[in-house]
CSV table of C-alpha atoms (C1' of nucleotides) in Angstrom, one decimal:
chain,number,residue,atom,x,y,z
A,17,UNK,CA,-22.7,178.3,91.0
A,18,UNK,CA,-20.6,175.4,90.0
A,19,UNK,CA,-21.0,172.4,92.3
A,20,UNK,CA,-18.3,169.8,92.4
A,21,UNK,CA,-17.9,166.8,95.2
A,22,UNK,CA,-15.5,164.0,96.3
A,23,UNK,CA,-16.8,160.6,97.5
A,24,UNK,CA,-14.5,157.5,98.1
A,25,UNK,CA,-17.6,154.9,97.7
A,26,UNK,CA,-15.7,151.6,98.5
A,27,UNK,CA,-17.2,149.7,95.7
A,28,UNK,CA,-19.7,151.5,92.8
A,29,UNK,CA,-20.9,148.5,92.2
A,30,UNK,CA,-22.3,147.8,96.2
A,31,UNK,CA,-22.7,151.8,96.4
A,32,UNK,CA,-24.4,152.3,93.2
A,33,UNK,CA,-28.0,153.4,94.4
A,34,UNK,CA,-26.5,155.7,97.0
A,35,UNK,CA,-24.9,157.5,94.5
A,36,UNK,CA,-27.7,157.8,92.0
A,37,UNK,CA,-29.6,158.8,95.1
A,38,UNK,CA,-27.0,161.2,96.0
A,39,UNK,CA,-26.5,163.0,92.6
A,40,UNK,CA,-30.5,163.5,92.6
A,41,UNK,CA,-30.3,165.0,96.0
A,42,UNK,CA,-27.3,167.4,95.5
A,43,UNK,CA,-27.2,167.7,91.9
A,44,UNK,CA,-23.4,168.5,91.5
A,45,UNK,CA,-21.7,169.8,88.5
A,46,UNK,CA,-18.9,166.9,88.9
A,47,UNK,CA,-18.7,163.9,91.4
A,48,UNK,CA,-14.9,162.8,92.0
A,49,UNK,CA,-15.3,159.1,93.0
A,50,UNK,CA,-12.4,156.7,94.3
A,51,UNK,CA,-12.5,153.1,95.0
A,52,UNK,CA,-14.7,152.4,92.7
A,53,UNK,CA,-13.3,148.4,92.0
A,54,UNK,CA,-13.9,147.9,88.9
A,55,UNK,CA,-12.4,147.5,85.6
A,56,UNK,CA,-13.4,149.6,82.5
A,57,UNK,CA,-15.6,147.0,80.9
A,58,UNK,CA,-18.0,146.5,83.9
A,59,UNK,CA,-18.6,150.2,85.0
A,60,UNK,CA,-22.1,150.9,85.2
A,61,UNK,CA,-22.2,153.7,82.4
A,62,UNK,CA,-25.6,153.4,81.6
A,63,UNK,CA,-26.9,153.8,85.5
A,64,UNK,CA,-25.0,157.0,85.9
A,65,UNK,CA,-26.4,158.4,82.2
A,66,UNK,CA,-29.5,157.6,83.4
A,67,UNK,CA,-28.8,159.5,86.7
A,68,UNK,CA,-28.1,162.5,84.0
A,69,UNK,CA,-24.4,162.8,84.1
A,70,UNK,CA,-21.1,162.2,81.7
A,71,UNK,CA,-18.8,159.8,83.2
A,72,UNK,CA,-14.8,159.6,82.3
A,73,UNK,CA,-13.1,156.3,84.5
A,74,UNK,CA,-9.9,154.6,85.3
A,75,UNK,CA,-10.6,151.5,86.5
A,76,UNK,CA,-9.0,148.8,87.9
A,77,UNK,CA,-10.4,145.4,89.3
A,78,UNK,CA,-10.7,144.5,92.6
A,79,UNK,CA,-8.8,147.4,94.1
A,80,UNK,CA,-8.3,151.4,93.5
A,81,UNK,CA,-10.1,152.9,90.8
A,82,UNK,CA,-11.5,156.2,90.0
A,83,UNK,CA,-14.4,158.0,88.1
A,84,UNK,CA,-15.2,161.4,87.3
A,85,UNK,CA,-18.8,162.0,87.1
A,86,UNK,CA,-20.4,165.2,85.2
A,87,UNK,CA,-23.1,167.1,84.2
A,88,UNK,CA,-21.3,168.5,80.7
A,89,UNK,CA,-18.6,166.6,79.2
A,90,UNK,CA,-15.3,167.3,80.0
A,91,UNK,CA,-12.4,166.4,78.9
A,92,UNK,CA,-10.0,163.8,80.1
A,93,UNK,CA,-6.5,164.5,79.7
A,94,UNK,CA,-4.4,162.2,82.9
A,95,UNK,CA,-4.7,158.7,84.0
A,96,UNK,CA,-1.6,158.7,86.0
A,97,UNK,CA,0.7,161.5,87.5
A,98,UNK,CA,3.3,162.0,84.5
A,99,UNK,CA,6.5,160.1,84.6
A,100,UNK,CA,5.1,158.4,87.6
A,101,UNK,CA,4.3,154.8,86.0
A,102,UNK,CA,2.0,153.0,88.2
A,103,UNK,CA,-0.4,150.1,87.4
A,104,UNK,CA,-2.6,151.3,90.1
A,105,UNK,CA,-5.5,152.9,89.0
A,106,UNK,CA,-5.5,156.0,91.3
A,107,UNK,CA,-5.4,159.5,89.0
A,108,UNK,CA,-8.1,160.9,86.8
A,109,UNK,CA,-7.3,164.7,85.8
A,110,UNK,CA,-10.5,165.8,83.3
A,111,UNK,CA,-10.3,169.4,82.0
A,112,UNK,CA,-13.4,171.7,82.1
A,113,UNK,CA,-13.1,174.4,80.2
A,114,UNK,CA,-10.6,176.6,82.2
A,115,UNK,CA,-10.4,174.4,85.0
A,116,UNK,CA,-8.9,171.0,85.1
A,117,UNK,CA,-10.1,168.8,88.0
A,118,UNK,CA,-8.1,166.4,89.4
A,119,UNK,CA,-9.2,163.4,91.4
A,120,UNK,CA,-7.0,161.1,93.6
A,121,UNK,CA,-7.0,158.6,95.6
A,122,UNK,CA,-3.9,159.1,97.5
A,123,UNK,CA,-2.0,155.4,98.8
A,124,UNK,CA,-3.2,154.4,102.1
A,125,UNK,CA,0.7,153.9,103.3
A,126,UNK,CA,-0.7,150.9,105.7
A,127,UNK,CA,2.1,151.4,108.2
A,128,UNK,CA,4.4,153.9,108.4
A,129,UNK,CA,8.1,152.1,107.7
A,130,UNK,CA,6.1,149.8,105.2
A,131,UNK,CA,6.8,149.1,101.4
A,132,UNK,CA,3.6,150.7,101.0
A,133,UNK,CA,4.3,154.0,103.2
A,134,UNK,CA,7.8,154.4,101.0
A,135,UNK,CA,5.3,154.3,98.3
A,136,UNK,CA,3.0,156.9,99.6
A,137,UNK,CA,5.6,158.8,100.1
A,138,UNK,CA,7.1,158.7,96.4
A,139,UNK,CA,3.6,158.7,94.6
A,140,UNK,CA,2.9,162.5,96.7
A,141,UNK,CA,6.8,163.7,95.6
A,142,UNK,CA,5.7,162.9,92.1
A,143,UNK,CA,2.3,164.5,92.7
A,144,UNK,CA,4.1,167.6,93.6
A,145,UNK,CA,6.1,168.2,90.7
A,146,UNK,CA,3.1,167.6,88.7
A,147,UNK,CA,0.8,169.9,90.7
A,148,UNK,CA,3.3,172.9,90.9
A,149,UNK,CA,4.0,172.9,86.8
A,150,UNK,CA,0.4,173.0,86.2
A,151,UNK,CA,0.1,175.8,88.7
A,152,UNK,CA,3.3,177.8,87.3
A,153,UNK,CA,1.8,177.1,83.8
A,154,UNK,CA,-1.3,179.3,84.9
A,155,UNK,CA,-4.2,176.2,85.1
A,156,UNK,CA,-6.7,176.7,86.8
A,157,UNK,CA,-6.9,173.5,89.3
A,158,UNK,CA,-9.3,172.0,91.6
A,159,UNK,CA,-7.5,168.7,92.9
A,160,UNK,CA,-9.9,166.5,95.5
A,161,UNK,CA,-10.3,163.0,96.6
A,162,UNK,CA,-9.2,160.6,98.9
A,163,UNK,CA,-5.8,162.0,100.3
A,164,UNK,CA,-5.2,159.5,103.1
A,165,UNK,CA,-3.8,162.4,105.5
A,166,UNK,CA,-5.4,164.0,107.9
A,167,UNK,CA,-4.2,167.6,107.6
A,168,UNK,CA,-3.9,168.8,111.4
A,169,UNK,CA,-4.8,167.3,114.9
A,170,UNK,CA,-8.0,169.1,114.6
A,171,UNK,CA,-9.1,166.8,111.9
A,172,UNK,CA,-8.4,163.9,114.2
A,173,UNK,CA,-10.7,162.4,116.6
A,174,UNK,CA,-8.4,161.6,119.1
A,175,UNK,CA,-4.6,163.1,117.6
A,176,UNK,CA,-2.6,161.4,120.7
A,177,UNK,CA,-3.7,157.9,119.8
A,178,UNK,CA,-3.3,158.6,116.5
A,179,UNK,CA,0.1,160.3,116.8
A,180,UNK,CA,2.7,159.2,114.6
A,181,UNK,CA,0.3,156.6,112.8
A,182,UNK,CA,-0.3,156.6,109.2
A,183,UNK,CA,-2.6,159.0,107.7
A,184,UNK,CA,-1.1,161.5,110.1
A,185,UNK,CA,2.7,160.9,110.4
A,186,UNK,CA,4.9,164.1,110.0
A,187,UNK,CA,6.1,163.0,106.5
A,188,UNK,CA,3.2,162.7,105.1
A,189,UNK,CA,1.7,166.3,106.1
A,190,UNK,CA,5.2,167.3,104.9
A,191,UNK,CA,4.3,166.4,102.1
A,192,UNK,CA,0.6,167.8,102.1
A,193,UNK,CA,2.1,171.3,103.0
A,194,UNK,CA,4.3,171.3,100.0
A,195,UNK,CA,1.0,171.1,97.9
A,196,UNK,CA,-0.6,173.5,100.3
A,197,UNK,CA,2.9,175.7,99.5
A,198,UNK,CA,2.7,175.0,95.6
A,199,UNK,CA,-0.4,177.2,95.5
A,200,UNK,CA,-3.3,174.7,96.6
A,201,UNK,CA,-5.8,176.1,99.8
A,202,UNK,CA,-7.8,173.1,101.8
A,203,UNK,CA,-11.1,175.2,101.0
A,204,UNK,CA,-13.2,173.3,104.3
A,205,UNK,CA,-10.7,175.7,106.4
A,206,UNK,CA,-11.8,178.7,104.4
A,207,UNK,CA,-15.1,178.4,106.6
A,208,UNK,CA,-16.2,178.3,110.4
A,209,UNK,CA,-16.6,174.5,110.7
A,210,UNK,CA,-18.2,172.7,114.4
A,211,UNK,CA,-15.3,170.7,115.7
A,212,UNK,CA,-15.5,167.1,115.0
A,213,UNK,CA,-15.8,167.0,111.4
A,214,UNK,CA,-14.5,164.0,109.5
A,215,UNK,CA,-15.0,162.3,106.7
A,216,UNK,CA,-13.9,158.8,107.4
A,217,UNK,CA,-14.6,156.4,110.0
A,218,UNK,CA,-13.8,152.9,110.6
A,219,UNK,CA,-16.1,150.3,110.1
A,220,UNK,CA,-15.5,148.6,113.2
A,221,UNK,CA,-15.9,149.4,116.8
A,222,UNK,CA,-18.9,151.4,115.9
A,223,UNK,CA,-16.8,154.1,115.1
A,224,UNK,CA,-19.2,156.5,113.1
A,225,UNK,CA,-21.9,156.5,116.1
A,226,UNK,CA,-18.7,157.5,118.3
A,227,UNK,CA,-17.5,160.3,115.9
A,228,UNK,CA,-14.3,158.4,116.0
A,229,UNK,CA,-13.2,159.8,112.4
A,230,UNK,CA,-10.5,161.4,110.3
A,231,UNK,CA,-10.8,164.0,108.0
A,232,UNK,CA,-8.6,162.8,105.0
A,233,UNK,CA,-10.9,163.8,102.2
A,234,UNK,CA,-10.2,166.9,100.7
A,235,UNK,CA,-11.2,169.6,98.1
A,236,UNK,CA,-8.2,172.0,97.7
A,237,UNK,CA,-8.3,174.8,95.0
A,238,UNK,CA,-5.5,176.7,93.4
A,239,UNK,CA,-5.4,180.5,95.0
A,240,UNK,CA,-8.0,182.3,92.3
A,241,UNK,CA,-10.5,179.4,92.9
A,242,UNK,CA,-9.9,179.7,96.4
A,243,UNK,CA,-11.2,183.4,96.6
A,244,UNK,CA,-14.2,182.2,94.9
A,245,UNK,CA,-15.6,179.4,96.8
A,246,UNK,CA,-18.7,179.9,98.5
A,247,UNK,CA,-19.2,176.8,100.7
A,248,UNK,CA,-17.3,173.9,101.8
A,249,UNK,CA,-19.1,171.1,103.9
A,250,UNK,CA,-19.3,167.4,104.5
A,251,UNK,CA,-22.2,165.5,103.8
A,252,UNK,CA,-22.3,162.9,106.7
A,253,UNK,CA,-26.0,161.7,105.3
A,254,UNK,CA,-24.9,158.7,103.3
A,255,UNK,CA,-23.0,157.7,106.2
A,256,UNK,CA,-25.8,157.1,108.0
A,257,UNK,CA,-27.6,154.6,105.7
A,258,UNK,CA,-27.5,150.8,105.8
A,259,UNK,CA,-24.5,149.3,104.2
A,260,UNK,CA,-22.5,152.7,103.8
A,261,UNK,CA,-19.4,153.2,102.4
A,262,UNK,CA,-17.1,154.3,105.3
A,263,UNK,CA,-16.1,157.4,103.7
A,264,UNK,CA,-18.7,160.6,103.1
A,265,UNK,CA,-19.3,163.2,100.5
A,266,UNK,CA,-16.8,166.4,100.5
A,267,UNK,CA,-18.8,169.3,98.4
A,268,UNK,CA,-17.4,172.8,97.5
A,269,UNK,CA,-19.6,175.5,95.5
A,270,UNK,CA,-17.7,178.3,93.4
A,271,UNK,CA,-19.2,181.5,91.8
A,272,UNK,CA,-16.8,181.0,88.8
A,273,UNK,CA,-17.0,184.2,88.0
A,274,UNK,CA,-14.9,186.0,84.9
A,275,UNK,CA,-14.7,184.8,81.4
A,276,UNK,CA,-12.0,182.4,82.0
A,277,UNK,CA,-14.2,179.7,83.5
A,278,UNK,CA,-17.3,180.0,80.9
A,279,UNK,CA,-17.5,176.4,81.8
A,280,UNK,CA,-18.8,175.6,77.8
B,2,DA,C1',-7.8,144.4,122.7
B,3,DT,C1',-2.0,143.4,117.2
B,4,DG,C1',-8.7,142.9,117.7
B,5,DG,C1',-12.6,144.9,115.4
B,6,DT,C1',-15.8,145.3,110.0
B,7,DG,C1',-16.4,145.4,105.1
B,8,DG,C1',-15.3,144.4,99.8
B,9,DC,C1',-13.6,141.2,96.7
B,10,DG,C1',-13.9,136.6,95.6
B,11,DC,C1',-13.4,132.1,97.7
B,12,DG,C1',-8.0,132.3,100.7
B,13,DG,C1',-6.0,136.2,101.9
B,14,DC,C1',-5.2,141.0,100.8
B,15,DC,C1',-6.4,145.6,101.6
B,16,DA,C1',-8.3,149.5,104.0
DNA sequence: ATGGTGGCGCGGCCA
């Protein structure tokens, strides 16, 4: 069974022990992380080798920033959504044999009208054509992370105060459909899942002890992955601990069966 | 409640 997770941390450096704690809890074949804020040159390599796993990272300082953590080494082969130039460090795309894993952290959008909206809105246009020609060239794809949209007004605690916000707004699920449409499946629908699942809350208001949360993190899997996903759940354990990061886990397990993913 | 909390880095931005 291959193992792979998601996991916006807000910070490796603040949420380094909760992830070495996680990976010896879980033991996944790959952990996506986002938000890691940090440049190259301080990320904590030797913590996560220690923890027994390969890391590939685009950092950046401050804000942004991604890692892909895993057992064998993979190889990295995207830092940025082609022809999309962007000095924010948001796209790490690591191939694993047959399978090249993708991990994003998706612009926020802030408000919806914003600057930064127009910008969400232009970095998913770009993430679409990329997506679709790797899927019409045959990849194999599992692309996961931080998506900043909340797929449907189930994943929503409370979709009428929420309606027409960011994170939800009709353009942006436009846009996650037209992934969804390209050939990608949201693999935590391929299961019977309790209502109320989410995998981000706000820090404030005591939102996480109200289940006030969002479900904007995401593992989607191109069609043939799809049919071979065993489980899809969110972890809402590191959640819980003191000084969290507001976002938890997203893990999917895959047989992986046929020669075409001899992950070697 | 145009607030609230947290990270970064030391004032103000971002989520």
């Amino acid at each position: 069974m291959f193992k792979i997770a998601t996991w916006n941390v807000n910070s490796l450096r603040v949420r380094l022990e909760h992830v070495r704690q996680w990976l010896a809890a879980e033991q996944p074949d790959v952990l996506a992380l986002q938000e890691t804020k940090l440049p190259d040159e301080a990320f904590p390599r030797q913590a996560i080798e220690e923890a027994g796993y390969q890391a590939a990272f685009a950092g950046q300082r401050t804000y942004n920033g991604v890692a892909v953590l895993s057992r064998r080494t993979g190889t990295p082969f995207a830092d940025e959504i082609p022809g999309f130039r962007d000095p924010q460090r948001r796209v790490l795309a690591v191939r694993f044999g047959a399978v090249d894993v993708i991990n994003l952290y998706v612009p926020n959008g802030s408000q919806v009208g914003s600057d930064k909206y127009a910008y969400k809105l232009e970095w998913l246009r770009a993430l679409h054509a990329w997506i679709a020609e790797l899927l019409q060239s045959g990849r194999h794809l599992l692309v996961l992370g931080d998506f900043n949209i909340a797929p449907e007004d189930r994943d929503v605690h409370d979709p009428l105060a929420w309606e027409g916000q960011v994170l939800v707004s009709p353009a942006e699920r436009a846009a996650l459909g037209k992934l969804i449409e390209a050939g990608l499946v949201d693999c935590f629908r391929l299961f019977e899942q309790a209502d109320g699942c989410y995998s981000w809350w706000d820090y404030r208001a005591r939102a996480f002890r109200r289940n006030h949360g969002v479900r904007i993190d995401l593992l989607l899997a191109d069609r043939t992955l799809a049919k071979q996903c065993k489980t899809c759940r969110i972890d809402v354990g590191p959640r819980k601990l003191q000084q969290p990061s507001d976002h938890a886990p997203v893990i999917g397990e895959f047989a992986l069966q046929g020669t075409d993913f001899a992950l070697s």
